[in-house]
GROMACS .gro file of C-alpha atoms in nm:
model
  206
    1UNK     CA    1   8.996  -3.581   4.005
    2UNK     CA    2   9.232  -3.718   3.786
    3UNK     CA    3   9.085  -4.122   3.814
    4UNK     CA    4   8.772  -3.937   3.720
    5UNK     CA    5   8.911  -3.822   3.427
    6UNK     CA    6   9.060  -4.155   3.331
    7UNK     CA    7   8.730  -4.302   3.328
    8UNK     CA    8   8.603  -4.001   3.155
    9UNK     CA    9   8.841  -4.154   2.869
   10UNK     CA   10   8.742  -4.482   2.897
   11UNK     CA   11   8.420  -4.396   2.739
   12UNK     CA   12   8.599  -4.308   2.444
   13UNK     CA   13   8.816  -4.609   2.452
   14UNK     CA   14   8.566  -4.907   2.503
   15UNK     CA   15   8.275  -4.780   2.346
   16UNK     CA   16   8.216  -4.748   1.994
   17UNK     CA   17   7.968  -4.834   1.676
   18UNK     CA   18   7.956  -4.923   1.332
   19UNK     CA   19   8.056  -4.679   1.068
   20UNK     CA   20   7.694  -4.638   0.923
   21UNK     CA   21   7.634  -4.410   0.661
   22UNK     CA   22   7.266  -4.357   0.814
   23UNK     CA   23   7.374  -4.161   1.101
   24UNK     CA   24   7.517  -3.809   1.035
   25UNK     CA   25   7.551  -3.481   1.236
   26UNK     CA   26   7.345  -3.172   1.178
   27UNK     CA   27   7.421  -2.856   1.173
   28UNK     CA   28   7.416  -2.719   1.528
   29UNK     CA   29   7.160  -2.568   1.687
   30UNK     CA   30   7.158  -2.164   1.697
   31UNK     CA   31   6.906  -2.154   2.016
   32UNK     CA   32   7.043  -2.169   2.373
   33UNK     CA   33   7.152  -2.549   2.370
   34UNK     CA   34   7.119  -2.541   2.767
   35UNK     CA   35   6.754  -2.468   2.756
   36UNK     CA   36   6.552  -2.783   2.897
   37UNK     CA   37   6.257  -2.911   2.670
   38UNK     CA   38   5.980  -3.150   2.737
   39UNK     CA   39   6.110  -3.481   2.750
   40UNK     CA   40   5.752  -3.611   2.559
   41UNK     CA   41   5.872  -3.403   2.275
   42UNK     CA   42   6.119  -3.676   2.208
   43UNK     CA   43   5.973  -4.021   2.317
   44UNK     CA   44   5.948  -4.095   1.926
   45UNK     CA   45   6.267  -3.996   1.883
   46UNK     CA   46   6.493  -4.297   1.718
   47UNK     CA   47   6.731  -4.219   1.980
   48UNK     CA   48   6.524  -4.242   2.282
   49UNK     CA   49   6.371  -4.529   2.163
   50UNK     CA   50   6.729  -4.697   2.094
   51UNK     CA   51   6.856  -4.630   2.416
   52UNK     CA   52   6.550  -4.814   2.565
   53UNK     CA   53   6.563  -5.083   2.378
   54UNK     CA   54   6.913  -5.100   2.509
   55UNK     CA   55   6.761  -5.182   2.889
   56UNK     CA   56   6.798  -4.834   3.016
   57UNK     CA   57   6.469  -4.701   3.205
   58UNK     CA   58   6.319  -4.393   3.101
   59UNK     CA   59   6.418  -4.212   3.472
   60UNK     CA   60   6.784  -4.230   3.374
   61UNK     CA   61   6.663  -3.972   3.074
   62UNK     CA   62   6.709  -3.644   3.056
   63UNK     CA   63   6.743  -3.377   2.770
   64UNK     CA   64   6.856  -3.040   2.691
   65UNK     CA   65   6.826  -2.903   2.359
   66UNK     CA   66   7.146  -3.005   2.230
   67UNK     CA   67   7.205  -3.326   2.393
   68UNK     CA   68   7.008  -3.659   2.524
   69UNK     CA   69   7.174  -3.696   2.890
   70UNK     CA   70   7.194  -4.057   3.011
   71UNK     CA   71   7.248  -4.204   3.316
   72UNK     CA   72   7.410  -3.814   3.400
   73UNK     CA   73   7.711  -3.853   3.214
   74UNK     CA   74   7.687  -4.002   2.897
   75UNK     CA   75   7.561  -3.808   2.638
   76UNK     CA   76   7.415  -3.819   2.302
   77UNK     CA   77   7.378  -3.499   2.081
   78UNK     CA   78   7.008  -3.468   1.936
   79UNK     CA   79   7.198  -3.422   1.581
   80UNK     CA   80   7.221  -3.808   1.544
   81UNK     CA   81   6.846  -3.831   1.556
   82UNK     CA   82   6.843  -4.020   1.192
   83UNK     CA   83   6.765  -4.370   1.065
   84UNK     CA   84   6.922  -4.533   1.412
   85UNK     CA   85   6.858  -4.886   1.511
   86UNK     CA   86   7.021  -5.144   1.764
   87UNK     CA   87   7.213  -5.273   1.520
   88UNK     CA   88   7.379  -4.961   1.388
   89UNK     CA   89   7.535  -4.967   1.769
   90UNK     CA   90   7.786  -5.153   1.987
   91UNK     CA   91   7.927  -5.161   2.312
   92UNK     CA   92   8.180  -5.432   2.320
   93UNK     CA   93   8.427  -5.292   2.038
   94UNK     CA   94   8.712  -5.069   2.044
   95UNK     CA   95   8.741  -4.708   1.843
   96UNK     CA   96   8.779  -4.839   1.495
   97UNK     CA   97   9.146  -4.930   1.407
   98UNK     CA   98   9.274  -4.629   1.223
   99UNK     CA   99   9.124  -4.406   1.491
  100UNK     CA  100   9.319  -4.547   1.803
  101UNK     CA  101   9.687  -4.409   1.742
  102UNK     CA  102   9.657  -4.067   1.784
  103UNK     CA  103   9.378  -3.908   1.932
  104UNK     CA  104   9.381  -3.569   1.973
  105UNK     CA  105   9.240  -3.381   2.249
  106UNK     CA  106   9.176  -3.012   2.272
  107UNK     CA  107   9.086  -2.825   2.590
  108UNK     CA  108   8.835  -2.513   2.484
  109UNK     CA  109   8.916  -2.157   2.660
  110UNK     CA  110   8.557  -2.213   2.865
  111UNK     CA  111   8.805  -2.435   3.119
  112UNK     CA  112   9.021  -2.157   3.303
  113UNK     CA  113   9.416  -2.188   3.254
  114UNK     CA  114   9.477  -2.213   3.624
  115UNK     CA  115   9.199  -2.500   3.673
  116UNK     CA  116   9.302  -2.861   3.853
  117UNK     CA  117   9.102  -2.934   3.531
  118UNK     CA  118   9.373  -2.916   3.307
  119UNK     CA  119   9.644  -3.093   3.517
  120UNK     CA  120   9.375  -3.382   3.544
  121UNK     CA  121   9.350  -3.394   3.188
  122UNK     CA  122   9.744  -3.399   3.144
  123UNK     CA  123   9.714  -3.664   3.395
  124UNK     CA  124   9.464  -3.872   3.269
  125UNK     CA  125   9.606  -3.869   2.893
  126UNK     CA  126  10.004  -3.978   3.029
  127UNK     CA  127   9.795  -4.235   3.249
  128UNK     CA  128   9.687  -4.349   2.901
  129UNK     CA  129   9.941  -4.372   2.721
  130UNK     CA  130  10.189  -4.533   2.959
  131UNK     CA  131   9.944  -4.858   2.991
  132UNK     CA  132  10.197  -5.176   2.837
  133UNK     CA  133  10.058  -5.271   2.506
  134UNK     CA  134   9.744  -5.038   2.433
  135UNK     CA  135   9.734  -4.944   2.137
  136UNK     CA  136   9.501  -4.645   2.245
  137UNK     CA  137   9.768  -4.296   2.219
  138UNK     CA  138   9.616  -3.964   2.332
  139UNK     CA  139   9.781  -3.618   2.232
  140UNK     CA  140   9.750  -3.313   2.331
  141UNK     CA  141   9.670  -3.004   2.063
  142UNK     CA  142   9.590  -2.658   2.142
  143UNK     CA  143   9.521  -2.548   1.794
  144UNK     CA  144   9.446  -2.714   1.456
  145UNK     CA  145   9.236  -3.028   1.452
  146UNK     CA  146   9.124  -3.215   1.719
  147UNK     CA  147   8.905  -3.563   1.803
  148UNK     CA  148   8.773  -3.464   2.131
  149UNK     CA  149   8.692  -3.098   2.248
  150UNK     CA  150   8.678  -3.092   2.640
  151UNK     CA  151   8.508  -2.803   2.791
  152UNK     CA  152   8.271  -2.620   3.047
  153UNK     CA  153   7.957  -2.815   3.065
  154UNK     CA  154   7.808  -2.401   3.121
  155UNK     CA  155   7.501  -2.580   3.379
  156UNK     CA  156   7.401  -2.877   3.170
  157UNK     CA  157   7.501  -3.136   3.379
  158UNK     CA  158   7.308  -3.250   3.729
  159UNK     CA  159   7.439  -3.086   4.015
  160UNK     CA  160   7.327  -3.323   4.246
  161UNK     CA  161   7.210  -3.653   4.035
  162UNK     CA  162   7.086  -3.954   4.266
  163UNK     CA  163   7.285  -4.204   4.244
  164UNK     CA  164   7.047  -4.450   4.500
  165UNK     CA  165   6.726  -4.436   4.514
  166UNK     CA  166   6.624  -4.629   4.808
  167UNK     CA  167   6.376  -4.469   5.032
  168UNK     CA  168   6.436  -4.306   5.295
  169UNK     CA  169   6.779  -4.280   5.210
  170UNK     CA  170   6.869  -4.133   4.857
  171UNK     CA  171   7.217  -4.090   4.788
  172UNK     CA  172   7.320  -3.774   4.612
  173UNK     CA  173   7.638  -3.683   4.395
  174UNK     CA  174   7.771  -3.431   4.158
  175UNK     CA  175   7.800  -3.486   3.860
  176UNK     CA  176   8.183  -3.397   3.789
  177UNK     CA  177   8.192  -3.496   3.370
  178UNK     CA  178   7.996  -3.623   3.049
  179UNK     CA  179   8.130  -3.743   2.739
  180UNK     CA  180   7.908  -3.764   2.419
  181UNK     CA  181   7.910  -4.163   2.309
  182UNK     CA  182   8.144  -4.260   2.006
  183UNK     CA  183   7.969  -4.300   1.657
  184UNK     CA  184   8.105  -4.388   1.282
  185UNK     CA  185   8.428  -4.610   1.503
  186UNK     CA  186   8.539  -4.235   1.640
  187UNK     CA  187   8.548  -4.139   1.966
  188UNK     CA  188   8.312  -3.940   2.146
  189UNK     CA  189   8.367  -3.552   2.025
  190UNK     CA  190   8.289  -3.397   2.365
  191UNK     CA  191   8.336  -3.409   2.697
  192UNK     CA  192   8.180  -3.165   2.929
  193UNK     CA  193   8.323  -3.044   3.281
  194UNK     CA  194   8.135  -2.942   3.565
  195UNK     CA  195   8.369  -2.672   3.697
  196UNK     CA  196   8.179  -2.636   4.013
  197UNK     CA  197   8.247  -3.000   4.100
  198UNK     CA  198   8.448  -3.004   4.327
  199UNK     CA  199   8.270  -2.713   4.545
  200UNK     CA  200   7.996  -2.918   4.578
  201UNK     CA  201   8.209  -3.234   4.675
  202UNK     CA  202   8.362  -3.021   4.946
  203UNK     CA  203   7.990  -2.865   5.072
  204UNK     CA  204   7.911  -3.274   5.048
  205UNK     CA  205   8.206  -3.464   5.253
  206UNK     CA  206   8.329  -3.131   5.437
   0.00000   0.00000   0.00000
């Protein structure tokens, strides 16, 4: 659990794009986010279309209403569904300078107090910060402001998500976390835990 969650990080570490102006949050959605809508709905989404243009294959697509879901864990909130093009986004860069020496994380009251959850997190954010010369520093907050909210993913994310495809011989896994991809050189706001992971890694590999 906890090298899960450092990986979870690293999508907020390695990921990021350029501060664009273009691409702004909306206010969110009042309807149940969690409700699944027709994925044709949003083919001409910029988004979507980004994301393929990117090389990923329509299959590894799925949406709620709050979020585009790729690839089962990486996530994209609908709200950034604005003037969006390739160029506006980049995977080789770190989080933007001023954003990488304090990063705060908060952990919402949806992940229970005596959850493994939150000793992976504490884990995975002193894993961080002890790496020699990274100039990537996680903290800690439990009130006040915050860069990253982690929380229940409350059923969003694939219980069982195929991770190969091969016939006859799928291979199945839960999906234990999602984190929403970083945008303006911040990192990703949100990462979602699926607190019935590992159940269904123990009804798996018993």
């Amino acid at each position: 659990m906890k090298k899960i969650f450092f990986l979870t990080f690293a999508i907020f570490a390695f990921f990021s794009c350029e501060k664009d102006t273009s691409i702004k949050e909306e206010t969110p959605q009042t309807e149940n986010e969690f409700q699944y809508i027709d994925l044709n709905s949003l083919r001409e989404s910029p988004i979507y279309k980004l994301i393929l243009t990117l090389g990923f294959d329509e299959s590894e697509i799925r949406i709620s209403d709050k979020y585009l879901i790729l690839q089962g864990d990486i996530l994209f909130p609908l709200s950034y569904n604005k003037e969006i093009s390739s160029k506006h986004w980049r995977t080789e860069t770190l989080v933007s300078f001023e954003n990488q020496t304090n990063i705060r994380v908060k952990i919402d009251n949806s992940i229970p107090p005596t959850s493994q959850w939150r000793t992976a997190i504490n884990q995975a954010i002193t894993n961080w910060n002890n790496i020699p010369d990274c100039r990537l520093n996680f903290s800690l907050v439990t009130s006040g402001q915050f860069d990253i909210l982690i929380k229940s993913d409350d059923g969003v994310l694939e219980d069982y998500l195929c991770l190969c495809s091969w016939i006859p011989y799928p291979y199945y896994l839960p999906v234990a976390a999602a984190g929403t991809f970083p945008v303006g050189g911040k990192p990703g706001s949100e990462i979602l835990i699926n607190l019935t992971w590992k159940i269904l890694m123990r009804a798996l590999c018993p």
